[in-house]
Coordinates of C-alpha atoms and ligand atoms in Angstrom, one line a residue:
X7 CA -20.1 -39.8 -98.6
X8 CA -19.0 -36.2 -98.9
X9 CA -15.5 -35.5 -100.3
X10 CA -12.9 -33.5 -98.4
X11 CA -13.4 -30.8 -101.0
X12 CA -17.2 -30.6 -100.8
X13 CA -17.4 -30.8 -97.0
X14 CA -17.7 -27.6 -94.9
X15 CA -17.8 -25.1 -97.7
X16 CA -18.6 -22.0 -95.7
X17 CA -17.2 -19.6 -98.3
X18 CA -18.9 -21.0 -101.3
X19 CA -20.7 -18.4 -103.5
X20 CA -24.4 -18.3 -103.0
X21 CA -26.4 -20.4 -105.4
X22 CA -27.5 -18.5 -108.5
X23 CA -31.2 -17.7 -109.0
X24 CA -33.2 -20.0 -111.2
X25 CA -33.5 -19.1 -114.9
X26 CA -36.2 -16.6 -115.6
X27 CA -38.5 -17.2 -118.5
X28 CA -37.1 -14.1 -120.2
X29 CA -33.5 -15.4 -119.8
X30 CA -33.4 -18.6 -121.6
X31 CA -31.1 -18.1 -124.5
X32 CA -27.3 -17.8 -125.0
X33 CA -24.7 -18.0 -127.7
X34 CA -23.3 -21.2 -126.1
X35 CA -25.0 -23.5 -123.7
X36 CA -22.4 -25.4 -121.7
X37 CA -23.8 -28.6 -120.0
X38 CA -22.0 -29.6 -116.8
X39 CA -20.3 -27.4 -114.2
X40 CA -17.1 -29.3 -113.5
X41 CA -13.6 -28.1 -114.4
X42 CA -14.2 -28.6 -118.1
X43 CA -17.5 -26.9 -118.4
X44 CA -16.8 -23.9 -116.2
X45 CA -13.3 -23.3 -117.7
X46 CA -14.8 -23.5 -121.2
X47 CA -17.6 -21.1 -120.2
X48 CA -15.2 -18.5 -118.7
X49 CA -12.9 -18.6 -121.8
X50 CA -15.9 -18.0 -124.0
X51 CA -17.3 -15.3 -121.8
X52 CA -13.9 -13.6 -121.8
X53 CA -14.1 -13.4 -125.6
X54 CA -17.6 -11.8 -125.4
X55 CA -19.8 -14.8 -125.9
X56 CA -23.0 -15.0 -123.9
X57 CA -22.8 -18.3 -122.1
X58 CA -25.2 -20.3 -120.0
X59 CA -24.0 -23.3 -117.9
X60 CA -26.6 -25.9 -117.1
X61 CA -25.8 -28.2 -114.2
X62 CA -27.9 -31.1 -113.1
X63 CA -26.8 -31.0 -109.5
X64 CA -24.4 -28.3 -108.3
X65 CA -21.0 -27.2 -109.4
X66 CA -18.4 -29.8 -108.7
X67 CA -21.0 -32.6 -108.0
X68 CA -19.4 -34.9 -110.6
X69 CA -15.8 -36.0 -110.8
X70 CA -14.3 -32.6 -110.2
X71 CA -15.5 -32.2 -106.6
X72 CA -14.7 -35.9 -105.9
X73 CA -11.2 -36.2 -107.4
X74 CA -7.8 -36.5 -105.8
X75 CA -6.8 -33.3 -107.7
X76 CA -3.3 -34.0 -108.7
X77 CA -2.3 -31.5 -111.4
X78 CA 0.4 -33.7 -113.0
X79 CA 2.0 -34.5 -116.3
X80 CA 3.2 -37.8 -114.9
X81 CA -0.1 -39.7 -115.0
X82 CA 0.5 -43.3 -113.8
X83 CA 1.3 -45.4 -116.9
X84 CA -0.7 -43.2 -119.3
X85 CA 2.2 -42.3 -121.6
X86 CA 3.3 -45.9 -122.1
X87 CA -0.2 -46.8 -123.1
X88 CA -0.4 -43.9 -125.6
X89 CA 2.9 -44.6 -127.1
X90 CA 2.0 -48.3 -127.5
X91 CA -1.0 -47.3 -129.6
X92 CA 0.0 -44.1 -131.3
X93 CA 3.7 -43.6 -131.1
X94 CA 5.9 -40.9 -129.6
X95 CA 4.7 -38.0 -131.7
X96 CA 1.1 -38.2 -130.5
X97 CA 2.3 -38.7 -127.0
X98 CA 4.3 -35.5 -127.2
X99 CA 1.2 -33.7 -128.5
X100 CA -0.8 -35.1 -125.6
X101 CA 1.9 -33.9 -123.1
X102 CA 1.9 -30.5 -124.8
X103 CA -1.8 -30.1 -124.4
X104 CA -1.6 -31.3 -120.8
X105 CA 1.3 -28.9 -120.1
X106 CA -0.8 -26.0 -121.5
X107 CA -3.8 -27.1 -119.4
X108 CA -1.5 -27.3 -116.3
X109 CA 0.1 -24.0 -116.8
X110 CA -3.3 -22.2 -117.5
X111 CA -4.7 -23.8 -114.4
X112 CA -1.8 -23.0 -112.1
X113 CA -1.5 -19.5 -113.5
X114 CA -5.3 -18.9 -112.9
X115 CA -5.0 -20.1 -109.4
X116 CA -2.0 -17.9 -108.7
X117 CA -3.8 -14.9 -110.1
X118 CA -6.8 -15.6 -108.0
X119 CA -4.9 -16.4 -104.8
X120 CA -6.0 -20.0 -104.8
X121 CA -3.6 -22.3 -102.9
X122 CA -1.7 -24.8 -105.0
X123 CA 1.1 -27.0 -103.6
X124 CA 4.0 -27.7 -105.9
X125 CA 5.0 -31.3 -105.3
X126 CA 6.9 -34.0 -107.1
X127 CA 4.8 -36.7 -108.8
X128 CA 5.8 -40.4 -108.6
X129 CA 4.6 -43.5 -110.6
X130 CA 6.0 -46.3 -108.4
X131 CA 6.2 -50.1 -108.0
X132 CA 4.8 -51.4 -104.8
X133 CA 6.3 -54.8 -105.5
X134 CA 8.9 -56.4 -107.7
X135 CA 6.2 -57.1 -110.3
X136 CA 5.5 -53.4 -110.8
X137 CA 9.1 -52.5 -111.6
X138 CA 9.1 -53.3 -115.3
X139 CA 5.9 -51.1 -116.0
X140 CA 7.4 -48.3 -113.9
X141 CA 10.6 -48.5 -115.9
X142 CA 8.6 -48.6 -119.2
X143 CA 6.8 -45.4 -118.1
X144 CA 10.2 -43.7 -117.5
X145 CA 11.2 -44.5 -121.1
X146 CA 7.7 -43.3 -122.3
X147 CA 8.2 -40.0 -120.4
X148 CA 11.6 -39.5 -122.0
X149 CA 10.1 -40.2 -125.5
X150 CA 7.3 -37.8 -124.8
X151 CA 9.7 -35.0 -123.7
X152 CA 9.2 -35.1 -119.9
X153 CA 12.3 -34.7 -117.7
X154 CA 11.5 -37.6 -115.5
X155 CA 14.1 -39.7 -113.6
X156 CA 14.3 -43.0 -111.8
X157 CA 14.5 -43.2 -108.0
X158 CA 15.2 -46.3 -106.0
X159 CA 13.8 -45.0 -102.7
X160 CA 11.3 -42.5 -101.5
X161 CA 10.6 -41.2 -98.0
X162 CA 7.2 -43.1 -97.6
X163 CA 6.0 -45.6 -95.1
X164 CA 4.4 -48.0 -97.6
X165 CA 6.2 -50.5 -99.9
X166 CA 8.2 -48.7 -102.6
X167 CA 10.3 -50.7 -105.0
X168 CA 11.5 -47.8 -107.1
X169 CA 9.7 -45.5 -109.4
X170 CA 9.6 -42.6 -111.8
X171 CA 9.8 -39.1 -110.4
X172 CA 8.7 -35.9 -112.2
X173 CA 9.6 -32.8 -110.2
X174 CA 7.6 -29.7 -109.7
X175 CA 4.1 -30.9 -110.4
X176 CA 1.1 -29.6 -108.4
X177 CA -2.0 -30.5 -106.3
X178 CA -4.8 -28.4 -104.9
X179 CA -8.4 -28.3 -103.6
X180 CA -10.5 -28.1 -106.8
X181 CA -13.5 -26.3 -105.3
X182 CA -12.0 -22.8 -104.8
X183 CA -11.1 -23.0 -108.5
X184 CA -14.7 -23.7 -109.5
X185 CA -15.9 -20.9 -107.1
X186 CA -13.5 -18.5 -108.8
X187 CA -14.7 -19.6 -112.3
X188 CA -18.3 -19.1 -111.3
X189 CA -17.6 -15.6 -109.9
X190 CA -15.8 -14.6 -113.1
X191 CA -18.4 -16.1 -115.4
X192 CA -21.1 -14.1 -113.7
X193 CA -19.0 -10.9 -113.7
X194 CA -18.8 -11.3 -117.4
X195 CA -22.5 -11.7 -117.9
X196 CA -22.6 -15.5 -118.1
X197 CA -25.0 -17.5 -116.0
X198 CA -24.9 -20.8 -114.1
X199 CA -28.2 -22.7 -113.5
X200 CA -27.9 -25.5 -111.0
X201 CA -30.5 -28.3 -110.5
X202 CA -31.2 -28.2 -114.2
X203 CA -30.8 -31.5 -116.1
X204 CA -30.5 -31.5 -119.8
X205 CA -32.6 -34.2 -121.4
X206 CA -31.9 -33.8 -125.0
X207 CA -30.7 -31.3 -127.6
X208 CA -32.6 -30.8 -130.8
X209 CA -31.9 -28.3 -133.6
X210 CA -33.5 -26.4 -136.4
X211 CA -31.6 -24.0 -138.6
X212 CA -29.1 -21.9 -136.7
X213 CA -30.7 -22.4 -133.3
X214 CA -30.4 -25.4 -131.0
X215 CA -33.1 -26.3 -128.5
X216 CA -31.7 -27.6 -125.2
X217 CA -34.4 -29.4 -123.4
X218 CA -34.1 -29.2 -119.6
X219 CA -35.9 -30.5 -116.6
X220 CA -35.5 -28.9 -113.2
X221 CA -35.4 -30.7 -109.8
X222 CA -39.0 -29.4 -109.3
X223 CA -39.9 -31.2 -112.6
X224 CA -40.4 -28.0 -114.6
X225 CA -39.5 -28.6 -118.2
X226 CA -38.4 -25.9 -120.6
X227 CA -36.1 -25.1 -123.5
X228 CA -32.9 -23.0 -123.6
X229 CA -32.1 -21.7 -127.0
X230 CA -28.4 -21.6 -128.0
X231 CA -26.4 -21.4 -131.2
X232 CA -23.8 -23.9 -129.9
X233 CA -23.7 -26.5 -127.1
X234 CA -20.8 -28.0 -125.2
X235 CA -21.5 -31.3 -123.4
X236 CA -19.0 -31.3 -120.5
X237 CA -20.9 -34.0 -118.7
X238 CA -18.3 -36.7 -118.2
X239 CA -19.8 -39.2 -120.6
X240 CA -21.8 -37.4 -123.3
X241 CA -25.5 -37.5 -122.5
X242 CA -26.5 -37.6 -126.2
X243 CA -26.2 -41.0 -128.0
X244 CA -25.2 -39.3 -131.3
X245 CA -21.6 -40.2 -132.0
X246 CA -21.8 -43.4 -129.9
X247 CA -19.3 -42.2 -127.4
X248 CA -20.7 -44.4 -124.8
X249 CA -19.4 -47.3 -126.8
X250 CA -15.9 -45.8 -126.9
X251 CA -15.6 -45.1 -123.2
X252 CA -15.3 -47.4 -120.2
X253 CA -16.7 -45.9 -117.0
X254 CA -14.4 -46.5 -114.0
X255 CA -15.4 -45.9 -110.4
X256 CA -13.0 -45.5 -107.6
X257 CA -12.8 -44.6 -104.0
X258 CA -11.0 -42.0 -101.8
X259 CA -10.5 -41.6 -98.1
X260 CA -9.1 -38.8 -96.1
X261 CA -7.4 -39.3 -92.7
X262 CA -6.1 -37.3 -89.8
X263 CA -2.7 -38.8 -89.2
X264 CA -0.3 -38.3 -86.2
X265 CA 2.9 -36.5 -87.2
X266 CA 3.9 -35.3 -90.6
X267 CA 2.6 -36.8 -93.9
X268 CA 5.3 -37.4 -96.5
X269 CA 5.1 -34.8 -99.3
X270 CA 4.8 -35.8 -102.9
X271 CA 2.0 -37.4 -105.0
X272 CA 2.1 -41.2 -105.6
X273 CA 0.4 -43.7 -107.8
X274 CA 1.3 -47.3 -108.1
X275 CA 1.7 -49.2 -111.4
X276 CA 0.8 -52.6 -109.9
X277 CA -2.4 -53.7 -108.5
X278 CA -4.3 -53.0 -106.4
X279 CA -3.8 -49.4 -107.3
X280 CA -2.8 -47.1 -104.5
X281 CA -2.9 -43.3 -104.9
X282 CA -1.6 -41.1 -102.2
X283 CA -1.2 -37.4 -101.5
X284 CA -1.6 -35.0 -98.6
X285 CA -4.0 -32.0 -98.4
X286 CA -3.5 -28.9 -96.2
X287 CA -6.7 -28.1 -94.3
X288 CA -7.7 -25.4 -91.8
X289 CA -6.8 -27.7 -88.8
X290 CA -3.6 -29.4 -90.2
X291 CA -2.9 -31.8 -92.9
X292 CA -4.9 -34.8 -94.1
X293 CA -3.7 -37.9 -95.8
X294 CA -5.7 -38.9 -98.9
X295 CA -5.6 -42.4 -100.3
X296 CA -7.4 -43.6 -103.4
X297 CA -8.0 -46.9 -105.2
X298 CA -10.4 -49.9 -105.0
X299 CA -11.5 -49.0 -108.6
X300 CA -13.8 -51.1 -110.7
X301 CA -15.6 -50.8 -114.0
X302 CA -19.0 -49.3 -113.1
X303 CA -21.6 -52.1 -112.4
X304 CA -19.1 -54.9 -112.8
X305 CA -17.8 -55.5 -109.2
X306 CA -19.7 -58.0 -107.1
X307 CA -19.0 -56.4 -103.7
X308 CA -16.9 -53.3 -104.0
X309 CA -17.2 -52.7 -100.3
X310 CA -14.6 -55.4 -99.6
X311 CA -11.9 -53.6 -101.8
X312 CA -12.8 -50.3 -100.1
X313 CA -12.2 -52.0 -96.7
X314 CA -8.8 -53.3 -97.9
X315 CA -7.8 -49.8 -99.0
X316 CA -8.8 -48.5 -95.5
X317 CA -6.8 -51.3 -93.8
X318 CA -3.8 -50.5 -96.1
X319 CA -3.9 -46.8 -95.0
X320 CA -4.2 -47.7 -91.3
X321 CA -1.4 -50.3 -91.6
X322 CA 1.1 -47.9 -93.1
X323 CA 0.0 -44.8 -91.2
X324 CA -0.5 -46.0 -87.7
X325 CA -3.1 -44.0 -85.8
X326 CA -4.8 -42.7 -89.0
X327 CA -8.4 -41.7 -88.3
X328 CA -10.7 -41.6 -91.3
X329 CA -12.5 -38.2 -91.6
X330 CA -13.9 -38.4 -95.2
X331 CA -14.9 -41.2 -97.6
X332 CA -16.1 -40.6 -101.1
X333 CA -16.2 -42.1 -104.6
X334 CA -16.5 -40.9 -108.2
X335 CA -16.2 -42.1 -111.7
X336 CA -14.3 -41.1 -114.8
X337 CA -14.2 -42.4 -118.3
X338 CA -11.4 -44.4 -120.0
X339 CA -11.2 -43.9 -123.8
X340 CA -10.8 -47.1 -125.8
X341 CA -7.8 -45.7 -127.7
X342 CA -6.3 -43.9 -124.7
X343 CA -6.6 -40.4 -126.0
X344 CA -9.4 -38.0 -124.9
X345 CA -12.3 -37.1 -127.2
X346 CA -12.7 -33.4 -127.5
X347 CA -14.5 -31.8 -130.4
X348 CA -17.6 -32.1 -132.5
X349 CA -20.1 -34.8 -131.5
X350 CA -20.2 -35.9 -135.2
X351 CA -17.7 -35.2 -137.9
X352 CA -18.3 -31.8 -139.4
X353 CA -20.8 -30.8 -136.8
X354 CA -19.9 -27.3 -135.4
X355 CA -22.9 -27.0 -133.2
X356 CA -22.5 -29.6 -130.5
X357 CA -19.2 -30.5 -128.9
X358 CA -18.1 -33.1 -126.4
X359 CA -15.2 -33.3 -124.0
X360 CA -14.6 -36.7 -122.3
X361 CA -12.2 -39.6 -121.9
X362 CA -9.8 -38.0 -119.4
X363 CA -9.1 -41.4 -117.8
X364 CA -8.8 -40.0 -114.2
X365 CA -6.5 -37.2 -115.3
X366 CA -9.0 -34.4 -116.0
X367 CA -7.3 -31.6 -114.0
X368 CA -4.9 -31.0 -116.9
X369 CA -6.9 -32.8 -119.6
X370 CA -10.2 -31.0 -118.7
X371 CA -8.5 -27.6 -118.8
X372 CA -6.7 -28.5 -122.1
X373 CA -10.1 -29.6 -123.4
X374 CA -11.6 -26.2 -122.4
X375 CA -8.7 -24.4 -124.2
X376 CA -9.2 -26.5 -127.3
X377 CA -12.9 -26.2 -127.4
X378 CA -13.0 -22.4 -126.7
X379 CA -10.4 -21.8 -129.4
X380 CA -12.3 -23.9 -131.9
X381 CA -15.6 -22.1 -131.2
X382 CA -13.9 -18.7 -131.4
X383 CA -12.3 -19.6 -134.8
X384 CA -8.7 -20.5 -133.7
X385 CA -6.9 -23.7 -133.1
X386 CA -4.4 -25.4 -130.8
X387 CA -1.7 -27.4 -132.6
X388 CA -1.8 -30.2 -130.0
X389 CA -5.6 -30.5 -130.3
X390 CA -5.2 -33.2 -132.9
X391 CA -4.3 -35.6 -130.1
X392 CA -7.5 -34.7 -128.4
X393 CA -9.8 -35.0 -131.4
X394 CA -13.2 -36.6 -131.1
X395 CA -13.1 -37.9 -134.7
X396 CA -9.8 -38.7 -136.3
X397 CA -7.7 -41.6 -137.6
X398 CA -6.5 -42.3 -134.1
X399 CA -9.8 -43.9 -133.3
X400 CA -8.9 -46.7 -135.7
X401 CA -6.4 -48.0 -133.2
X402 CA -9.3 -48.1 -130.6
X403 CA -11.5 -50.3 -132.8
X404 CA -10.3 -53.7 -131.4
X405 CA -10.7 -52.4 -127.8
X406 CA -14.1 -50.8 -128.6
X407 CA -15.2 -54.2 -130.1
X408 CA -14.0 -56.0 -127.0
X409 CA -15.9 -53.4 -124.8
X410 CA -19.0 -53.8 -126.8
X411 CA -18.8 -57.6 -126.6
X412 CA -18.6 -57.1 -122.9
X413 CA -21.6 -54.7 -123.0
X414 CA -23.5 -57.4 -124.9
X415 CA -22.5 -60.0 -122.3
X416 CA -23.5 -57.8 -119.4
X417 CA -26.8 -56.9 -121.1
X418 CA -27.7 -60.6 -121.6
X419 CA -26.4 -61.7 -118.2
X420 CA -28.3 -58.9 -116.4
X421 CA -31.6 -60.2 -117.9
X422 CA -30.9 -63.9 -117.6
X423 CA -29.2 -64.3 -114.2
X424 CA -32.0 -63.2 -111.9
X425 CA -34.5 -65.4 -113.8
X426 CA -32.4 -68.4 -113.0
X427 CA -32.6 -67.5 -109.3
X428 CA -36.4 -67.5 -109.0
X429 CA -37.3 -68.2 -105.4
X430 CA -33.9 -67.1 -104.1
X431 CA -34.0 -64.7 -101.2
X432 CA -33.0 -61.1 -101.8
X433 CA -29.3 -60.4 -101.1
X434 CA -28.8 -58.9 -97.7
X435 CA -28.6 -55.2 -98.7
X436 CA -29.5 -55.2 -102.4
X437 CA -29.7 -57.0 -105.7
X438 CA -31.9 -57.9 -108.6
X439 CA -34.4 -60.7 -108.2
X440 CA -37.0 -62.0 -110.5
X441 CA -40.7 -61.3 -109.9
X442 CA -43.1 -63.0 -112.3
X443 CA -41.2 -64.2 -115.3
X444 CA -39.3 -61.4 -117.0
X445 CA -40.5 -58.8 -114.6
X446 CA -37.3 -58.1 -112.8
X447 CA -37.2 -56.3 -109.6
X448 CA -34.3 -54.5 -107.8
X449 CA -34.6 -54.6 -104.1
X450 CA -32.4 -52.8 -101.6
X451 CA -32.3 -52.2 -97.9
X452 CA -30.5 -49.2 -96.6
X453 CA -30.7 -48.1 -93.0
X454 CA -33.5 -50.6 -92.5
X455 CA -35.6 -49.1 -95.3
X456 CA -36.5 -51.5 -98.1
X457 CA -37.0 -50.1 -101.6
X458 CA -38.1 -51.8 -104.8
X459 CA -37.4 -50.5 -108.3
X460 CA -37.5 -51.7 -111.8
X461 CA -33.8 -52.5 -112.5
X462 CA -34.1 -51.7 -116.2
X463 CA -31.8 -48.8 -117.1
X464 CA -33.7 -46.1 -119.0
X465 CA -30.7 -45.4 -121.2
X466 CA -30.5 -48.6 -123.3
X467 CA -32.1 -51.3 -121.2
X468 CA -29.1 -52.6 -119.2
X469 CA -29.9 -54.3 -115.9
X470 CA -28.5 -52.4 -113.0
X471 CA -26.4 -54.0 -110.2
X472 CA -26.2 -53.1 -106.6
X473 CA -23.1 -51.4 -105.3
X474 CA -22.7 -52.1 -101.6
X475 CA -19.9 -49.5 -101.2
X476 CA -21.9 -46.6 -102.6
X477 CA -25.4 -48.0 -101.7
X478 CA -26.6 -47.3 -105.2
X479 CA -27.6 -49.0 -108.4
X480 CA -25.0 -49.1 -111.2
X481 CA -25.6 -50.0 -114.9
X482 CA -22.8 -52.2 -116.2
X483 CA -23.4 -51.1 -119.8
X484 CA -22.4 -47.5 -119.8
X485 CA -22.1 -46.4 -116.2
X486 CA -25.4 -44.7 -115.3
X487 CA -26.0 -44.7 -111.5
X488 CA -29.2 -44.4 -109.4
X489 CA -29.9 -44.0 -105.7
X490 CA -31.8 -46.8 -103.8
X491 CA -35.1 -45.2 -104.7
X492 CA -34.1 -45.2 -108.4
X493 CA -33.4 -41.5 -108.7
X494 CA -30.8 -40.8 -111.4
X495 CA -27.4 -39.8 -109.9
X496 CA -25.2 -39.7 -113.1
X497 CA -24.4 -41.2 -116.4
X498 CA -25.7 -41.1 -119.9
X499 CA -29.2 -41.9 -118.8
X500 CA -31.3 -38.8 -118.3
X501 CA -34.3 -40.4 -116.4
X502 CA -34.8 -42.2 -113.2
X503 CA -35.5 -46.0 -112.8
X504 CA -39.2 -46.6 -112.7
X505 CA -41.0 -48.1 -109.7
X506 CA -41.1 -51.9 -109.5
X507 CA -44.3 -53.3 -111.1
Ligands
LIG17 C1 -11.6 -41.0 -107.8 C2 -11.0 -40.1 -108.9 C3 -9.8 -39.5 -108.7 C4 -9.3 -38.6 -109.6 N1 -8.0 -38.0 -109.4 C5 -7.5 -37.2 -110.3 C6 -6.3 -36.5 -110.1 O1 -5.6 -36.7 -109.1 N2 -5.8 -35.7 -111.1 C7 -6.5 -35.5 -112.3 O2 -6.0 -34.8 -113.1 N3 -7.7 -36.1 -112.5 C8 -8.2 -36.9 -111.5 N4 -9.4 -37.5 -111.8 C9 -10.2 -37.2 -113.0 C10 -10.9 -35.8 -112.9 O3 -11.4 -35.7 -111.6 C11 -11.9 -35.8 -114.0 O4 -11.4 -36.1 -115.2 C12 -12.5 -34.4 -114.1 O5 -12.9 -33.9 -112.9 C13 -13.6 -34.3 -115.1 O6 -14.1 -33.0 -115.1 P1 -15.4 -32.7 -116.0 O7 -15.7 -31.3 -115.8 O8 -15.1 -33.1 -117.4 O9 -16.5 -33.6 -115.5 P2 -17.3 -33.6 -114.1 O10 -16.5 -32.9 -113.0 O11 -17.8 -35.0 -113.9 O12 -18.5 -32.6 -114.4 C14 -19.6 -33.1 -115.2 C15 -20.8 -32.3 -114.7 O13 -21.9 -32.5 -115.6 C16 -23.1 -32.6 -114.9 N5 -24.1 -33.3 -115.7 C17 -24.1 -34.6 -116.1 N6 -25.2 -34.9 -116.9 C18 -25.9 -33.7 -117.0 C19 -27.1 -33.3 -117.6 N7 -27.8 -34.2 -118.3 N8 -27.5 -32.1 -117.5 C20 -26.8 -31.1 -116.8 N9 -25.6 -31.5 -116.1 C21 -25.2 -32.7 -116.2 C22 -22.7 -33.4 -113.7 O14 -23.6 -33.2 -112.6 C23 -21.3 -32.9 -113.4 O15 -21.3 -31.8 -112.4 C24 -10.0 -38.4 -110.8 C25 -11.2 -39.0 -111.0 C26 -11.7 -39.8 -110.1 C27 -13.0 -40.5 -110.3
LIG18 S1 -26.1 -46.7 -119.1 FE1 -26.5 -47.4 -121.1 S2 -27.9 -49.0 -120.7 FE2 -27.5 -48.2 -118.8

């Protein structure tokens, strides 16, 4: 499951050396080497800060290396949702922040010779049912100051019942961007440590202690004056962001297709979501389709939706041959606006950047601009619409309560359901079964290898579910993921599942 962007990366900069014992302090520790963390790190290094980026896997291993990488201000039906909750003024601020993120990103790519394709973006109806929400998005775009228009037709081989078009947006391969940010960071004296997972951050006086664990199980502390958590969902429970975010996993496939692939970037308003773009590669173009999303840990058999997505691509692009298949997750904020700023009100030591709702190319860059300017003593006028703590969260309270009721439901269901199935056989490839009363066991079989783990998530005790499309364990509470052997892949958890008793 390697994305088109992460496969065959011959020109990637060589991995940096591990952190020496004498080199374990910085003005700012940035946790996470995706678009948000690396852009923040470079902006701070440009201003003379000493910056250390700590990455659990490798740069781009999270959503950034597994995205569809549309750099667009037309973002599905995002603006209708923001306007419904916050009104047009906030939506204009959100667009302004995204516009600034977009123009920084494209300007940086142009300056570095990184290929960016300028393309129109479409939010379209794939059936009659989708027309009203597409029309509503057009009105929302106008209210938020975007020069979008309605089109009845588009030159595409899949069902298209009209949609919104926003001209001159962009798309790219995100990995050359990350490579260029790493090179610049290191040229400016910053450091990137990969294979280093942050476990917790404690603080005394002016200094924070960032506790890390390497892939070789070495544990040590990095000292920093400030810390930015650019980890997708924040890894610290302070601030309770995990209760204000819904982790959403979705799937992408790349295909070699006979003939030309229609230009433009498409996302449907109606279900099941279909996201489409092309990507230039060394040996011709690829078609990319995305969709089959589900809240992490909630889908029974996600593999069937992935198969439907594949069948859809092959139906509408006859002769399409799948070359890549991958998945990733991003976080939907309960009140629709991203959370970028202090982890707790008034805290100017630890910052978060999350809630990009699958639109982090522009939002992540905007977050980096907002955080860097805040840390350096400036401010962005539009940053109010990205605030981590502000009155706008009030509008999210009903949704947060609903999410947390759901969390409570999944917590209880995770513990109870397997107990009611004592004696049942293990599901074919994976699932949670009961051992002796209350000693649950997660069993999986991948490539003929059976593994048994304790299914209790080390974050806050959720019971993980098996995902047959990713062949991994997923926690339905806050989205942590683990491989079949229980090794932590991602999420707010910072430890592995333990062995079955
Ligand atoms: C399928 C899919 C398609 C998408 N398509 C688009 C699109 O077309 N356009 C768009 O704008 N957006 C899109 N998005 C959203 C976008 O990809 C993300 O919002 C964006 O990449 C988030 O970047 P980030 O740097 O904040 O997080 P990430 O890229 O997820 O980076 C976080 C990093 O933190 C690291 N990390 C986590 N925990 C720790 C820890 N404890 N210690 C150290 N490191 C840690 C992770 O390994 C990871 O590398 C899509 C998302 C998905 C899932
Ligand atoms: S991710 Fe929070 S309990 Fe599992």
